[in-house]
XYZ file of N, CA and C in Angstrom:
384
model
N -5.958 8.339 -39.582
C -5.570 9.739 -39.548
C -5.781 10.296 -38.149
N -4.857 11.118 -37.713
C -4.961 11.760 -36.405
C -5.790 13.036 -36.547
N -6.842 13.134 -35.801
C -7.669 14.324 -35.835
C -7.401 15.168 -34.599
N -7.403 16.501 -34.763
C -7.234 17.362 -33.590
C -8.422 17.203 -32.647
N -8.144 17.095 -31.347
C -9.213 16.894 -30.372
C -9.341 18.049 -29.394
N -8.228 18.621 -28.976
C -8.293 19.707 -28.000
C -8.355 21.051 -28.729
N -8.703 22.091 -27.984
C -8.791 23.426 -28.578
C -7.444 23.867 -29.150
N -6.353 23.571 -28.436
C -5.023 23.946 -28.922
C -4.690 23.209 -30.220
N -5.011 21.912 -30.285
C -4.739 21.132 -31.494
C -5.557 21.650 -32.677
N -6.807 22.010 -32.431
C -7.662 22.540 -33.499
C -7.116 23.878 -33.988
N -6.700 24.732 -33.052
C -6.149 26.030 -33.418
C -4.855 25.861 -34.222
N -3.963 24.958 -33.786
C -2.729 24.698 -34.539
C -3.034 24.206 -35.945
N -4.051 23.378 -36.068
C -4.404 22.853 -37.381
C -4.961 23.961 -38.274
N -5.837 24.800 -37.717
C -6.437 25.867 -38.514
C -5.422 26.938 -38.903
N -4.518 27.286 -37.990
C -3.550 28.345 -38.268
C -2.352 27.869 -39.078
N -1.844 26.679 -38.766
C -0.590 26.226 -39.367
C -0.708 24.943 -40.176
N -1.869 24.290 -40.143
C -2.038 23.039 -40.876
C -1.319 21.860 -40.244
N -0.961 21.972 -38.958
C -0.235 20.894 -38.267
C -1.208 19.963 -37.561
N -1.033 18.674 -37.798
C -1.797 17.673 -37.069
C -1.038 17.311 -35.794
N -1.749 16.849 -34.767
C -1.056 16.467 -33.531
C -0.113 15.289 -33.776
N 1.027 15.300 -33.089
C 2.001 14.220 -33.222
C 1.677 13.127 -32.218
N 1.633 11.901 -32.713
C 1.426 10.758 -31.835
C 2.705 9.953 -31.782
N 3.042 9.503 -30.596
C 4.237 8.678 -30.442
C 3.942 7.569 -29.442
N 4.674 6.455 -29.545
C 4.454 5.375 -28.576
C 4.879 5.812 -27.178
N 4.272 5.213 -26.192
C 4.622 5.542 -24.811
C 6.026 5.040 -24.495
N 6.757 5.741 -23.633
C 8.116 5.311 -23.281
C 8.123 3.922 -22.633
N 9.094 3.130 -23.011
C 9.227 1.754 -22.509
C 9.776 1.751 -21.084
N 9.346 0.781 -20.300
C 9.912 0.549 -18.973
C 10.339 -0.912 -18.898
N 11.327 -1.238 -18.070
C 11.748 -2.637 -17.948
C 10.612 -3.555 -17.477
N 9.767 -3.064 -16.571
C 8.653 -3.876 -16.084
C 7.654 -4.143 -17.199
N 7.337 -3.120 -17.975
C 6.396 -3.307 -19.081
C 6.950 -4.271 -20.111
N 8.248 -4.191 -20.388
C 8.862 -5.112 -21.344
C 8.726 -6.552 -20.859
N 8.950 -6.770 -19.568
C 8.817 -8.119 -19.007
C 7.374 -8.603 -19.089
N 6.430 -7.783 -18.645
C 5.020 -8.191 -18.658
C 4.515 -8.437 -20.072
N 4.952 -7.620 -21.021
C 4.515 -7.792 -22.407
C 5.076 -9.077 -23.011
N 6.240 -9.514 -22.537
C 6.855 -10.742 -23.055
C 6.181 -11.996 -22.504
N 5.456 -11.867 -21.408
C 4.740 -13.010 -20.829
C 3.438 -13.194 -21.602
N 3.150 -14.425 -21.995
C 1.920 -14.701 -22.739
C 0.697 -14.299 -21.919
N -0.364 -13.798 -22.573
C -1.569 -13.378 -21.842
C -2.136 -14.476 -20.939
N -2.079 -15.711 -21.399
C -2.573 -16.837 -20.594
C -1.803 -16.919 -19.271
N -0.489 -16.712 -19.349
C 0.340 -16.767 -18.142
C 0.191 -15.513 -17.288
N -0.022 -14.362 -17.931
C -0.233 -13.117 -17.166
C -1.453 -13.232 -16.271
N -2.476 -13.938 -16.750
C -3.702 -14.072 -15.960
C -3.473 -14.906 -14.701
N -2.388 -15.678 -14.656
C -2.082 -16.525 -13.497
C -1.283 -15.782 -12.426
N -0.860 -14.562 -12.693
C 0.016 -13.850 -11.763
C -0.697 -13.295 -10.537
N -1.882 -12.775 -10.674
C -2.580 -12.202 -9.525
C -2.146 -10.768 -9.250
N -2.415 -10.299 -8.032
C -2.168 -8.905 -7.652
C -0.673 -8.612 -7.537
N -0.293 -7.413 -7.992
C 1.109 -6.986 -7.997
C 1.213 -5.648 -7.273
N 2.201 -5.547 -6.374
C 2.469 -4.275 -5.690
C 3.766 -3.697 -6.239
N 3.691 -2.481 -6.746
C 4.887 -1.824 -7.263
C 5.832 -1.465 -6.125
N 7.091 -1.273 -6.480
C 8.093 -0.887 -5.498
C 9.370 -0.468 -6.196
N 10.358 0.008 -5.449
C 11.614 0.488 -6.037
C 12.353 -0.566 -6.862
N 12.268 -1.822 -6.452
C 12.965 -2.883 -7.183
C 12.399 -3.071 -8.594
N 11.117 -2.735 -8.773
C 10.480 -2.845 -10.089
C 10.618 -1.557 -10.900
N 11.228 -0.537 -10.309
C 11.468 0.706 -11.032
C 10.458 1.806 -10.778
N 9.756 1.739 -9.636
C 8.749 2.752 -9.326
C 8.870 3.209 -7.882
N 8.678 4.503 -7.669
C 8.786 5.109 -6.337
C 7.425 5.195 -5.663
N 6.661 4.129 -5.729
C 5.342 4.105 -5.105
C 5.016 2.668 -4.724
N 3.962 2.501 -3.991
C 3.539 1.168 -3.537
C 2.124 0.860 -4.026
N 1.793 1.274 -5.234
C 0.467 1.003 -5.778
C 0.271 -0.492 -5.958
N -0.961 -0.962 -5.745
C -1.290 -2.376 -5.921
C -2.282 -2.497 -7.071
N -2.001 -3.414 -7.989
C -2.877 -3.676 -9.124
C -3.457 -5.073 -8.977
N -4.733 -5.225 -9.295
C -5.422 -6.501 -9.114
C -4.829 -7.623 -9.953
N -4.317 -7.280 -11.122
C -3.727 -8.303 -11.990
C -2.701 -7.670 -12.918
N -1.953 -8.508 -13.599
C -0.876 -8.027 -14.469
C -1.419 -7.267 -15.675
N -2.584 -7.652 -16.154
C -3.171 -6.977 -17.318
C -3.518 -5.532 -16.974
N -4.059 -5.317 -15.798
C -4.389 -3.964 -15.345
C -3.117 -3.121 -15.234
N -2.065 -3.696 -14.682
C -0.786 -2.992 -14.566
C -0.216 -2.681 -15.941
N -0.309 -3.627 -16.855
C 0.216 -3.426 -18.205
C -0.501 -2.274 -18.909
N -1.815 -2.175 -18.737
C -2.568 -1.052 -19.320
C -2.142 0.269 -18.685
N -1.935 0.278 -17.359
C -1.509 1.497 -16.658
C -0.135 1.938 -17.145
N 0.708 0.981 -17.529
C 2.049 1.287 -18.029
C 2.048 1.714 -19.497
N 0.873 1.803 -20.110
C 0.774 2.331 -21.465
C 1.088 1.345 -22.565
N 0.914 0.052 -22.323
C 1.190 -0.965 -23.351
C 0.243 -0.783 -24.539
N 0.803 -0.777 -25.746
C 0.050 -0.615 -27.003
C -0.754 0.688 -27.045
N -0.249 1.736 -26.430
C -0.910 3.036 -26.457
C 0.015 4.069 -27.084
N -0.570 5.144 -27.548
C 0.216 6.267 -28.052
C -0.164 7.510 -27.255
N 0.736 8.480 -27.239
C 0.460 9.752 -26.580
C 0.542 10.863 -27.616
N -0.225 11.904 -27.392
C -0.222 13.053 -28.292
C 0.685 14.134 -27.738
N 1.514 14.676 -28.612
C 2.389 15.799 -28.262
C 3.198 15.546 -26.987
N 3.675 14.332 -26.833
C 4.518 13.940 -25.692
C 3.870 14.187 -24.332
N 2.561 14.061 -24.256
C 1.866 14.218 -22.976
C 2.270 13.073 -22.051
N 2.566 13.364 -20.784
C 2.996 12.297 -19.870
C 1.824 11.418 -19.427
N 2.121 10.161 -19.186
C 1.137 9.246 -18.610
C 1.360 9.190 -17.100
N 0.385 8.670 -16.379
C 0.439 8.658 -14.911
C 1.668 7.936 -14.376
N 2.051 6.826 -14.992
C 3.167 6.043 -14.457
C 4.494 6.790 -14.518
N 4.628 7.740 -15.423
C 5.905 8.428 -15.606
C 6.292 9.274 -14.397
N 5.318 9.745 -13.631
C 5.649 10.541 -12.448
C 6.147 9.667 -11.294
N 5.916 8.361 -11.374
C 6.356 7.432 -10.328
C 7.583 6.628 -10.738
N 8.005 6.752 -11.980
C 9.061 5.894 -12.516
C 10.446 6.272 -12.001
N 11.238 5.258 -11.682
C 12.640 5.426 -11.293
C 13.476 4.969 -12.480
N 14.059 5.909 -13.193
C 14.768 5.589 -14.437
C 16.108 4.897 -14.204
N 16.547 4.797 -12.948
C 17.816 4.116 -12.665
C 17.702 2.600 -12.810
N 16.491 2.065 -12.736
C 16.292 0.622 -12.880
C 16.283 0.288 -14.365
N 17.209 -0.577 -14.775
C 17.326 -0.892 -16.201
C 16.876 -2.303 -16.543
N 16.672 -3.146 -15.541
C 16.244 -4.514 -15.815
C 15.380 -5.025 -14.672
N 14.301 -5.712 -15.047
C 13.418 -6.358 -14.078
C 13.322 -7.825 -14.474
N 13.565 -8.703 -13.529
C 13.523 -10.138 -13.810
C 12.226 -10.743 -13.280
N 11.972 -11.965 -13.700
C 10.788 -12.680 -13.234
C 10.864 -12.926 -11.725
N 12.059 -13.185 -11.209
C 12.228 -13.390 -9.763
C 11.892 -12.111 -8.993
N 12.297 -10.958 -9.519
C 11.964 -9.673 -8.873
C 10.451 -9.469 -8.868
N 9.826 -9.754 -10.015
C 8.375 -9.605 -10.123
C 7.679 -10.534 -9.136
N 8.173 -11.747 -9.006
C 7.571 -12.731 -8.105
C 7.576 -12.240 -6.656
N 8.626 -11.520 -6.257
C 8.699 -10.980 -4.892
C 7.622 -9.928 -4.639
N 7.156 -9.287 -5.697
C 6.177 -8.205 -5.555
C 4.746 -8.660 -5.803
N 4.558 -9.952 -6.036
C 3.201 -10.477 -6.144
C 2.624 -10.598 -4.742
N 1.361 -10.236 -4.577
C 0.720 -10.348 -3.271
C 0.738 -11.811 -2.830
N 0.463 -12.719 -3.784
C 0.573 -14.157 -3.528
C 1.587 -14.694 -4.530
N 2.818 -14.981 -4.103
C 3.858 -15.424 -5.043
C 3.447 -16.662 -5.840
N 4.038 -16.779 -7.036
C 3.743 -17.915 -7.912
C 4.240 -19.209 -7.284
N 3.532 -20.303 -7.597
C 4.050 -21.607 -7.185
C 5.193 -21.979 -8.134
N 5.954 -22.994 -7.769
C 7.145 -23.364 -8.549
C 6.815 -23.738 -9.984
N 5.708 -24.449 -10.197
C 5.346 -24.881 -11.549
C 5.048 -23.681 -12.443
N 4.262 -22.746 -11.947
C 3.935 -21.546 -12.723
C 5.196 -20.749 -13.028
N 6.064 -20.588 -12.030
C 7.313 -19.847 -12.223
C 8.161 -20.503 -13.312
N 8.285 -21.828 -13.275
C 9.078 -22.545 -14.278
C 8.455 -22.439 -15.663
N 7.119 -22.547 -15.743
C 6.430 -22.439 -17.039
C 6.680 -21.072 -17.679
N 6.505 -20.017 -16.898
C 6.684 -18.661 -17.425
C 8.150 -18.418 -17.764
N 9.038 -18.870 -16.910
C 10.471 -18.715 -17.158
C 10.877 -19.427 -18.446
N 10.351 -20.627 -18.643
C 10.664 -21.398 -19.855
C 10.145 -20.677 -21.109
N 8.926 -20.133 -21.044
C 8.379 -19.433 -22.218
C 9.161 -18.153 -22.517
N 9.653 -17.468 -21.477
C 10.470 -16.269 -21.697
C 11.808 -16.629 -22.335
N 12.385 -17.758 -21.925
C 13.652 -18.199 -22.523
C 13.469 -18.547 -23.992
N 12.342 -19.199 -24.325
C 12.072 -19.542 -25.730
C 11.962 -18.293 -26.599
N 11.444 -17.216 -26.019
C 11.308 -15.963 -26.773
C 12.610 -15.176 -26.814
N 13.607 -15.640 -26.061
C 14.883 -14.939 -26.016
C 14.882 -13.749 -25.081
N 13.904 -13.691 -24.176
C 13.826 -12.552 -23.257
C 14.810 -12.687 -22.107
N 15.042 -13.909 -21.640
C 15.960 -14.114 -20.506
C 17.334 -14.490 -20.988
């Protein structure tokens, strides 16, 4: 059950009986790609620097893919359509991010074996 947490939510509940609305965070092409990569393989990626090619208007650097995935709101919900931090940096014109694009933005690019392993697992899942 969703419980009211802020003063406005408590007031809405007391006056109108409305509980806060929770919804999943908006999807991004980068988040879809990272979520499709197995956690074991995500740990092999290393530091990632965001950029316009990945759909973001910033150059933030994340220590690993898991940290970036959490920042992108993976498996999170928002209350009353509250924006998350990544939404202010997002470029909505980017509709697809590939593994090759992601590899260009790794601080230390993947070796060929890792790239092939991840690419093969994405193909098996029907992502590529």
